[in-house]
CSV table of C-alpha atoms in Angstrom, one decimal:
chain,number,residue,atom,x,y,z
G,147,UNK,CA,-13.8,-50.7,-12.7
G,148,UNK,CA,-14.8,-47.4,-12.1
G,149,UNK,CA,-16.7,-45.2,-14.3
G,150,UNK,CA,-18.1,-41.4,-14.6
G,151,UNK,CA,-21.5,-40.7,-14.1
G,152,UNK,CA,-23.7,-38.1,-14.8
G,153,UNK,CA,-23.6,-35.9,-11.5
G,154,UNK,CA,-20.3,-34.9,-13.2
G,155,UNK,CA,-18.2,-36.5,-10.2
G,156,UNK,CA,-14.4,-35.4,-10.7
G,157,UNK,CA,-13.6,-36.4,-14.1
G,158,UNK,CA,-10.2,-37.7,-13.8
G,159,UNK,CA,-11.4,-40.1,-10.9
G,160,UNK,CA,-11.1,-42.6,-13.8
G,161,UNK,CA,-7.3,-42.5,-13.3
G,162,UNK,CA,-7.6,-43.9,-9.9
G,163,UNK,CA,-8.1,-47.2,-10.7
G,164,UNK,CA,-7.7,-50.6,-8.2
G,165,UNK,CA,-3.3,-51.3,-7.3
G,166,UNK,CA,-2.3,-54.6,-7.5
G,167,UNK,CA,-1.7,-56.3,-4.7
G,168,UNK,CA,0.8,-59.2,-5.7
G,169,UNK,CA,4.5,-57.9,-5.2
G,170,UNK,CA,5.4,-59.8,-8.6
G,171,UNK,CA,2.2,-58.5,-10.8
G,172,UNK,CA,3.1,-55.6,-13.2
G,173,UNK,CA,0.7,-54.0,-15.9
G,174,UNK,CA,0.0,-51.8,-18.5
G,175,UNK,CA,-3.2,-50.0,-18.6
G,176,UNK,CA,-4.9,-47.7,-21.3
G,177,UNK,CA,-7.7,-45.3,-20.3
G,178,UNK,CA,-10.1,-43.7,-23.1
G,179,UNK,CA,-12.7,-41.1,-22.3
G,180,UNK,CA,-15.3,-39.5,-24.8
G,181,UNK,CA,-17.3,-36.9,-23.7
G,182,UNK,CA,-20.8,-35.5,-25.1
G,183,UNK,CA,-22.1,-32.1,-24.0
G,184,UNK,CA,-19.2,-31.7,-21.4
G,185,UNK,CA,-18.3,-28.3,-21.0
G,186,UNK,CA,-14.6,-27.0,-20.3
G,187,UNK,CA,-13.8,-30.9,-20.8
G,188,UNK,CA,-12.1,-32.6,-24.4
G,189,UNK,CA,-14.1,-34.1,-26.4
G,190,UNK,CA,-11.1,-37.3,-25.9
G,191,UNK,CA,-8.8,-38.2,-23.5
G,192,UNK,CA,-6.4,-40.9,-23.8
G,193,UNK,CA,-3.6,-42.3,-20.6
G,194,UNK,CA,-1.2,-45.1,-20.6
G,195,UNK,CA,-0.3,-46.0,-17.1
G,196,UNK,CA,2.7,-48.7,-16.4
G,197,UNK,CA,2.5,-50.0,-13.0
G,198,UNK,CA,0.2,-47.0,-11.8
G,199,UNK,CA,2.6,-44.7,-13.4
G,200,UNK,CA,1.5,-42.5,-15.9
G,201,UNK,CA,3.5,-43.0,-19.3
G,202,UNK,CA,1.5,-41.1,-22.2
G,203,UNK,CA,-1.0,-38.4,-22.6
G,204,UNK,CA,-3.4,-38.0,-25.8
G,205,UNK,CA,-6.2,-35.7,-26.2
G,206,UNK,CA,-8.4,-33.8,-28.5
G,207,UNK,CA,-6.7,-32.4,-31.4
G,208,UNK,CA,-3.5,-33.9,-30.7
G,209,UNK,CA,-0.8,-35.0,-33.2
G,210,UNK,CA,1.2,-37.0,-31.6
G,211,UNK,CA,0.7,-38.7,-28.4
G,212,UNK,CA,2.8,-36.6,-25.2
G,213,UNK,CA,5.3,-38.9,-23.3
G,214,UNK,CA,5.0,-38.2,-19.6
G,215,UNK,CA,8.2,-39.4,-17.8
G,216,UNK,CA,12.3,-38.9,-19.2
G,217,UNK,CA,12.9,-42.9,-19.6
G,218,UNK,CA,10.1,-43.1,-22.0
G,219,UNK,CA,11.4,-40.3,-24.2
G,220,UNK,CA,14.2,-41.8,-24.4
G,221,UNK,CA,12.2,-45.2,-25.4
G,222,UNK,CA,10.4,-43.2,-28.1
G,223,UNK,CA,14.0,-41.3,-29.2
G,224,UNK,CA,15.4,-45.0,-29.8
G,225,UNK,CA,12.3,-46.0,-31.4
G,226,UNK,CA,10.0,-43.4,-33.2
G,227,UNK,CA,7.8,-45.9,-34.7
G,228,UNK,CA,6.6,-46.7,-30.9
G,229,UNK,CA,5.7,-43.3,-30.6
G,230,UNK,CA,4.1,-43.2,-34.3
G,231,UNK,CA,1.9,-46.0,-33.5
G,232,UNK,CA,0.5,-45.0,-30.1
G,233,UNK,CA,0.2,-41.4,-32.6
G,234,UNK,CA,-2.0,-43.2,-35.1
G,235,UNK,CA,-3.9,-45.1,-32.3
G,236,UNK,CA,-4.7,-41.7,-30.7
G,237,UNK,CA,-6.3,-40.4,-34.0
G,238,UNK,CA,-8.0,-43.6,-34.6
G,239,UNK,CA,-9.4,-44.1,-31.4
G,240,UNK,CA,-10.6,-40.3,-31.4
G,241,UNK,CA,-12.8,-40.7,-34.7
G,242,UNK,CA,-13.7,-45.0,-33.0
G,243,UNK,CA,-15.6,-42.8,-29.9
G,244,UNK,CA,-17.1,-40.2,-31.4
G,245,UNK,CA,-19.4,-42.2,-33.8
G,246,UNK,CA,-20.0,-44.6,-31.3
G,247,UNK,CA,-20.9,-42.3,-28.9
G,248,UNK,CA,-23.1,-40.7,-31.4
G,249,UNK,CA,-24.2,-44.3,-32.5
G,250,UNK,CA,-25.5,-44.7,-29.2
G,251,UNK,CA,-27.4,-41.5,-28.3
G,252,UNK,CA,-29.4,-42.0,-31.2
G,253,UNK,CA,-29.9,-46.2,-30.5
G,254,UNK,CA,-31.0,-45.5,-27.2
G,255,UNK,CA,-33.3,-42.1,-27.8
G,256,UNK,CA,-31.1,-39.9,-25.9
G,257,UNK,CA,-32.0,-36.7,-27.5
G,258,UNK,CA,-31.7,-33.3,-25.9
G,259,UNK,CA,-28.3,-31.8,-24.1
G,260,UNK,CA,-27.9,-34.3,-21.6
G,261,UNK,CA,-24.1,-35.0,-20.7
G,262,UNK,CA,-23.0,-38.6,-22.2
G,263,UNK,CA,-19.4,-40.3,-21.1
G,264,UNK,CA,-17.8,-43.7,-23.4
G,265,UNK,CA,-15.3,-45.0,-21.7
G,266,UNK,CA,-12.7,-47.3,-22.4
G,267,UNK,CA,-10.0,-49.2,-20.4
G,268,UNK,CA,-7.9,-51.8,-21.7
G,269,UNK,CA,-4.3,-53.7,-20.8
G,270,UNK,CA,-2.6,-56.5,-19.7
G,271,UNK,CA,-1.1,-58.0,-16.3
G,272,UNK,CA,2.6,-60.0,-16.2
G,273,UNK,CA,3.6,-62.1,-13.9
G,274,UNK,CA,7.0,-62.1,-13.8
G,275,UNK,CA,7.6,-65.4,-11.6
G,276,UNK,CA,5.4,-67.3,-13.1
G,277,UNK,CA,5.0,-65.9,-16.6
G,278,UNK,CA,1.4,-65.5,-16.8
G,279,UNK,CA,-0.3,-62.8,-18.5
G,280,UNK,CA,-3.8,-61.5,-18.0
G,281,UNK,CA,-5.6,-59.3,-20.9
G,282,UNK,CA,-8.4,-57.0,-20.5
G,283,UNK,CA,-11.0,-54.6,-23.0
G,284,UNK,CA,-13.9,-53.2,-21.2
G,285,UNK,CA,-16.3,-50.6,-22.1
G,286,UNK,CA,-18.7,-48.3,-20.0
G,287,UNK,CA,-21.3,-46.1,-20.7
G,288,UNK,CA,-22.6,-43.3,-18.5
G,289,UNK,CA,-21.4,-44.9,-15.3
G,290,UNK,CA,-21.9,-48.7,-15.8
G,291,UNK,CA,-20.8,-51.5,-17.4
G,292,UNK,CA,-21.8,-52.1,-21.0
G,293,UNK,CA,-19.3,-54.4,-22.4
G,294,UNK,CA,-16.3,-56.8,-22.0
G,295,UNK,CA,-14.5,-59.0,-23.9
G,296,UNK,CA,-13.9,-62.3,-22.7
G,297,UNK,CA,-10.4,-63.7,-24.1
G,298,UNK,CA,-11.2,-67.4,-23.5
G,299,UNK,CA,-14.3,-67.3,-25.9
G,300,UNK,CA,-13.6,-64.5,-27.5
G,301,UNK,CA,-17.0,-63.4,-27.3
G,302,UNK,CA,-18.3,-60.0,-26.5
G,303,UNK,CA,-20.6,-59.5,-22.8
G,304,UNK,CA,-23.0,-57.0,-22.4
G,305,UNK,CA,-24.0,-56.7,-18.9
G,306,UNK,CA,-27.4,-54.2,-19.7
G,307,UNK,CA,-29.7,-54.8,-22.3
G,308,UNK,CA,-29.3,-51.8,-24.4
G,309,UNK,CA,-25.3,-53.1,-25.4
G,310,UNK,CA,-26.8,-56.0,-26.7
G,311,UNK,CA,-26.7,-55.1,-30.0
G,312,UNK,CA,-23.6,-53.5,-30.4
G,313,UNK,CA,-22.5,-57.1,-28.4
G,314,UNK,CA,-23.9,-59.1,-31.9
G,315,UNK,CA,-22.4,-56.7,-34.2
G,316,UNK,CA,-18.4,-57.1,-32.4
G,317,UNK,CA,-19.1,-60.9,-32.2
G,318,UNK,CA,-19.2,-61.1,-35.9
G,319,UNK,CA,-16.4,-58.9,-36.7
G,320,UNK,CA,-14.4,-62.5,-36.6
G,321,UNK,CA,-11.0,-60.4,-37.8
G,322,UNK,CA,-10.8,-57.9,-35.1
G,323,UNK,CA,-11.4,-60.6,-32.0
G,324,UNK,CA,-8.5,-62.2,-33.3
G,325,UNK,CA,-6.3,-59.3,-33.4
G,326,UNK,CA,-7.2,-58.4,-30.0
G,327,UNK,CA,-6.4,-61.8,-28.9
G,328,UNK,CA,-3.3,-61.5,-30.2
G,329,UNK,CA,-2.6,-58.1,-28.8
G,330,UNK,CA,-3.7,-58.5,-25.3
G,331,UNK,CA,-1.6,-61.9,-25.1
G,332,UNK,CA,1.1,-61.0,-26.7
G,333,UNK,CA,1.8,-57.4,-28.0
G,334,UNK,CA,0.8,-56.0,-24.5
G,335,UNK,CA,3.1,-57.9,-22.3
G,336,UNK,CA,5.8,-57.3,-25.0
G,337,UNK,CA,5.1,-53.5,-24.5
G,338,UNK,CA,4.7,-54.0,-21.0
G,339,UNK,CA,8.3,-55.6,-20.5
G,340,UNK,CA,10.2,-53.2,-23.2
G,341,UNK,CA,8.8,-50.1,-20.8
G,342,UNK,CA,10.2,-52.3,-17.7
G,343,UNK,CA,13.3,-52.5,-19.4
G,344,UNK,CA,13.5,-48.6,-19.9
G,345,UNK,CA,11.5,-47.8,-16.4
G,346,UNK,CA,13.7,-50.2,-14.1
G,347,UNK,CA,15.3,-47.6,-12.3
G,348,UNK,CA,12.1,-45.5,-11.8
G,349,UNK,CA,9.9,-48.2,-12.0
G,350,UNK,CA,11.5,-50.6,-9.3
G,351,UNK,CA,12.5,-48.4,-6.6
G,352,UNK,CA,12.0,-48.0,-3.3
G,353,UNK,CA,11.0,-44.5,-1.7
G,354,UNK,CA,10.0,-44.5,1.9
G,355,UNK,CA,7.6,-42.1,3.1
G,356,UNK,CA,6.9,-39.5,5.2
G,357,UNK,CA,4.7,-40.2,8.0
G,358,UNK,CA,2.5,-37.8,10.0
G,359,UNK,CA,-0.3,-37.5,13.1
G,360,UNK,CA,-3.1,-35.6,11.6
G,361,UNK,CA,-6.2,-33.8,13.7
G,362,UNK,CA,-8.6,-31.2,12.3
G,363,UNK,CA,-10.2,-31.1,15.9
G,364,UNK,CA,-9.8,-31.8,19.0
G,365,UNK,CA,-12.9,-34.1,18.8
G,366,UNK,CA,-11.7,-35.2,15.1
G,367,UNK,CA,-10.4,-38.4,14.7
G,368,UNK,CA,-6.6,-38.8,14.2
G,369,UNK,CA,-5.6,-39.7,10.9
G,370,UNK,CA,-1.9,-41.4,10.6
G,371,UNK,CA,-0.9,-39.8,6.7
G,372,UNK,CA,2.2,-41.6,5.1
G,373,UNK,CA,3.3,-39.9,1.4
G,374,UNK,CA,5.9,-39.8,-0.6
G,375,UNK,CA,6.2,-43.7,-1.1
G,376,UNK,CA,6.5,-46.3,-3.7
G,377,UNK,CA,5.4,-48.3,-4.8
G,378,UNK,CA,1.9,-48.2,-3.8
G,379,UNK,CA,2.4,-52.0,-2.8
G,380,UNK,CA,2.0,-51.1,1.1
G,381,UNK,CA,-0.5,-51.0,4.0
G,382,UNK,CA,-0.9,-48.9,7.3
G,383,UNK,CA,-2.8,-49.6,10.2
G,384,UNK,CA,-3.2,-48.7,14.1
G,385,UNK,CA,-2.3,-50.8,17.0
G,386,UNK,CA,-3.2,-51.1,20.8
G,387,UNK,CA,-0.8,-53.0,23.1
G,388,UNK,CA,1.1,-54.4,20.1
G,389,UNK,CA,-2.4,-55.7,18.3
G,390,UNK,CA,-4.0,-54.7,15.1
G,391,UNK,CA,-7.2,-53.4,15.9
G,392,UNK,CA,-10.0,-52.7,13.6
G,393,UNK,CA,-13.0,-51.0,15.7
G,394,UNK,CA,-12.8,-47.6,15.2
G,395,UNK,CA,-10.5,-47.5,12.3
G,396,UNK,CA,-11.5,-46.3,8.5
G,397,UNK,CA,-9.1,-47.1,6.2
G,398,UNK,CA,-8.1,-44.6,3.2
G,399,UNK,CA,-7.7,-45.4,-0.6
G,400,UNK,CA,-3.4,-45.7,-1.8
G,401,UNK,CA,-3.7,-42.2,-4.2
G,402,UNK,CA,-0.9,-40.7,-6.9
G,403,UNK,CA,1.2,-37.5,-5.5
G,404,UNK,CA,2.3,-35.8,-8.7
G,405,UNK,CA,5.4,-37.1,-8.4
G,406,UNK,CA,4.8,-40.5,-9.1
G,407,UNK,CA,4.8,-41.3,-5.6
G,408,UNK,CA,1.9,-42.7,-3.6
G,409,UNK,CA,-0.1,-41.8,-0.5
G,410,UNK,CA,-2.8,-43.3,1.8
G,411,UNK,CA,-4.3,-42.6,5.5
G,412,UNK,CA,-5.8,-44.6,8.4
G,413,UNK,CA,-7.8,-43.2,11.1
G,414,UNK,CA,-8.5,-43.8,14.7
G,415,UNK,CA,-11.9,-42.4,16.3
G,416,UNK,CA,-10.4,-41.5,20.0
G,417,UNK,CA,-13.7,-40.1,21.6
G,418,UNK,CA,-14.4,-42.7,23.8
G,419,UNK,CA,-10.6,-43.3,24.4
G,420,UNK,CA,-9.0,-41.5,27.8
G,421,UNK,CA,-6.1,-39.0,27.1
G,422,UNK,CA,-3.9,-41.1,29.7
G,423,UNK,CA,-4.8,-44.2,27.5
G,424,UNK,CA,-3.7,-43.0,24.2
G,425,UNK,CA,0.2,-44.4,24.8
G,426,UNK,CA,-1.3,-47.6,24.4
G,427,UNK,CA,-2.1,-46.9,20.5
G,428,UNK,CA,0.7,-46.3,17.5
G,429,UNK,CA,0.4,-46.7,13.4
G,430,UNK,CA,2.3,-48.9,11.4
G,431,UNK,CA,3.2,-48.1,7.5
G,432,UNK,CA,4.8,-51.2,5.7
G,433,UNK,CA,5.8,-51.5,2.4
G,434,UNK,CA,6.4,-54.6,0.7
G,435,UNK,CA,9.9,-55.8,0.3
G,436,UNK,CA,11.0,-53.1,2.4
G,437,UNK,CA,11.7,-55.3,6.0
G,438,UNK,CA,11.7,-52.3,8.7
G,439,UNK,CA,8.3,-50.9,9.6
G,440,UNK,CA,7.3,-47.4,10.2
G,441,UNK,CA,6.1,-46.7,13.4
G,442,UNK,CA,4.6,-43.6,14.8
G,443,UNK,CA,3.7,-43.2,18.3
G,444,UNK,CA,0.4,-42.1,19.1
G,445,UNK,CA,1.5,-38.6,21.3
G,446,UNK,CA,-0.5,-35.4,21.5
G,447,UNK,CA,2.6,-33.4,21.3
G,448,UNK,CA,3.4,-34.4,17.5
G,449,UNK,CA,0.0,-34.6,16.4
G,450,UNK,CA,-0.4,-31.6,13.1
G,451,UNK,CA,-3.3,-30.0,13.0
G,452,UNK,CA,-4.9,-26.6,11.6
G,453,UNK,CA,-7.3,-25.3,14.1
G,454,UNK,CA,-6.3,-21.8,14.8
G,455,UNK,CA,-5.1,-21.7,19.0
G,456,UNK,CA,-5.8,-20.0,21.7
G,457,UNK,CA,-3.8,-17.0,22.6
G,458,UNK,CA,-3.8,-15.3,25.9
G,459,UNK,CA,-5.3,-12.0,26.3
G,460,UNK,CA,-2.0,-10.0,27.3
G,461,UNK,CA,-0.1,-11.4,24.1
G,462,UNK,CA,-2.8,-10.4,21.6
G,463,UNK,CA,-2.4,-7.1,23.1
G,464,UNK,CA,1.6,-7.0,22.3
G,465,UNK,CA,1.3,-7.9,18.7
G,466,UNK,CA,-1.4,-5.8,18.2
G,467,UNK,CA,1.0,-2.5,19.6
G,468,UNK,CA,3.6,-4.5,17.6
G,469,UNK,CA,1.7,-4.3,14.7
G,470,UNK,CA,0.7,-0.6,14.9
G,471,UNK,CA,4.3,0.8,15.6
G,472,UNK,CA,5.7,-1.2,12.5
G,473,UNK,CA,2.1,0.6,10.5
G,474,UNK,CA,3.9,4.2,11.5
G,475,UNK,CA,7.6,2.6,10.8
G,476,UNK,CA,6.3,1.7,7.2
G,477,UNK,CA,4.3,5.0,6.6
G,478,UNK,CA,6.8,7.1,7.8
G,479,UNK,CA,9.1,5.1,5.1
G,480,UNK,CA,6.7,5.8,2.2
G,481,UNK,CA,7.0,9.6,2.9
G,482,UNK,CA,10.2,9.5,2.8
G,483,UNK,CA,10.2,7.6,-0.4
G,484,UNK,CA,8.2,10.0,-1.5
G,485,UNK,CA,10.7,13.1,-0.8
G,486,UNK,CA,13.5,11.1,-2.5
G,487,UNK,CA,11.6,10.7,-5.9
G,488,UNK,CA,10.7,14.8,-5.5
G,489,UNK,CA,14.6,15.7,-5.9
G,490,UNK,CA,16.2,13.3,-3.4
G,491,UNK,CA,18.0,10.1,-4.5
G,492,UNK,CA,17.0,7.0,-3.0
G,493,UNK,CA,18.9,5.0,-0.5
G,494,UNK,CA,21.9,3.0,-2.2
G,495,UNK,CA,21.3,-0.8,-3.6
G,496,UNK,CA,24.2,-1.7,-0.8
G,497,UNK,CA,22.5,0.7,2.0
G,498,UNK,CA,19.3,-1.6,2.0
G,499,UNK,CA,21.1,-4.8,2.0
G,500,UNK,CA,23.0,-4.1,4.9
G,501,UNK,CA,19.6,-3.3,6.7
């Protein structure tokens, strides 16, 4: 699970939680942050992510919570109480962190304006083969762990010392570990399988990506970049001769586009690998269920990069004569602009398409 810390890393890095890998697995995740002493941050941010995807928006002074994609507007138009509850549990939650948060500063001594981050993350996994479901509720606290409920003994753990009193207080509160045994058992999947419904056609396609040869340097490595896919069930890696190899390879994170899509990167340290050699070496990009691989041949001449080239001496001459005759075209133009708003009427609409 990952968690913000105080060197103020990127604070949406939260969102970029661990895929999962089985191609049968489908989940339903909530993500609550509470910040103290933040600046140009809300105070609460709440995200409902189906299957990676994100579903619902709630923040600071916020109503209602926002739904993100069409299919679940049209989930909330044929049932408004769905949107009214995750409403209510948006205002609730908002008023839950902020006297915990203060709760803690003050149990722990944390006086002063230092930054402090509660976070919250909280869902359930289906397996549709096999019917299982998995249920989840963890807290963390300025970066780490500080406490988890366990389902099976429906007891509260508290990895560090200082959440072991909040642990006592939650293990006595006999009436809400039941309610969230029932909601992360049964509710959540139920959710989680109504949004399916809804989501099938977004949620169960296939999108192929686009697949590129990447080189900031000559002496950079070359990094294979597939995006544009889903879903982000998939894995890229390089090959010599046919072989996966590993030495030399450094293997990227699967990250959102915007879009809902996903991307992800693999690269291939070449320095010690002769030019003639490097027809030996390509990338693969597969993507589960789908039963054709991507395969991109490892070949200088398609190989993108952004270093600004070499031009030859006699060329950067011509476009800099180029350049300085089209100055003079241009200024010559603006007088006679000029003239035209002194009395003359400027050239017709027509006139200037035509040129």
């Amino acid at each position: 699970m990952l968690y913000l810390s105080n060197n103020m890393k990127p604070l949406f890095v939260f969102l970029l939680f661990c895929h999962v890998a089985s191609t049968v697995k489908h989940s339903l995740n909530i993500f609550m942050t509470a910040t103290s002493g933040v600046p140009n941050f809300p105070e609460f941010v709440g995200v409902a992510m189906v299957d990676e995807v994100q579903v619902g928006y709630c923040g600071s002074n916020m109503k209602t919570a926002e739904p993100k994609q069409d299919w679940v507007r049209d989930l909330m138009k044929d049932d408004p109480q769905h949107l009214q509850w995750y409403s209510l549990q948006c205002i609730g939650y908002q008023q839950f962190f902020r006297a915990n948060i203060d709760g803690l500063k003050q149990r722990l001594n944390q006086t002063g304006g230092r930054r402090h981050i509660l976070q919250k993350m909280d869902g359930c996994e289906w397996d549709d083969e096999t019917g299982e479901v998995t249920g989840f509720n963890q807290y963390g606290y300025d970066g780490e762990d500080f406490l988890a409920l366990d389902l099976q003994t429906l007891t509260w753990t508290a990895p560090k010392q200082q959440a072991f009193t909040t642990k006592l207080r939650w293990d006595a509160d006999k009436t809400r570990l039941e309610y969230n045994k029932h909601y992360f058992i049964h509710e959540c999947p139920d959710f989680l399988k109504k949004y399916l419904n809804y989501g099938r056609s977004f949620l169960q396609r296939t999108d192929l990506p686009s697949v590129s040869l990447l080189q900031k340097t000559p002496s950079s490595p070359v990094s294979c970049h597939a995006t544009g896919f889903y879903p982000d069930r998939a894995m890229m890696f390089w090959r010599k001769d046919g072989e996966e190899i590993h030495e030399d390879v450094d293997h990227g994170e699967i990250l959102p586009n915007h879009d809902g899509s996903f991307q992800m990167s693999v690269d291939l340290n070449l320095s010690s690998v002769a030019p003639e050699e490097w027809r030996r070496y390509d990338c693969v990009f597969h993507l589960s269920g789908w039963k054709d691989d991507i395969v991109t041949k490892l070949d200088q001449a398609v190989i993108r990069t952004n270093r600004v080239p070499e031009f030859p001496a006699g060329l950067v001459v011509g476009v800099v004569v180029g350049l300085l005759v089209l100055l003079v075209i241009c200024i010559t133009g603006l007088f006679i602009w000029r003239r035209n708003n002194n009395g003359f009427l400027p050239a017709n609409s027509e006139d200037l398409r035509q040129h």
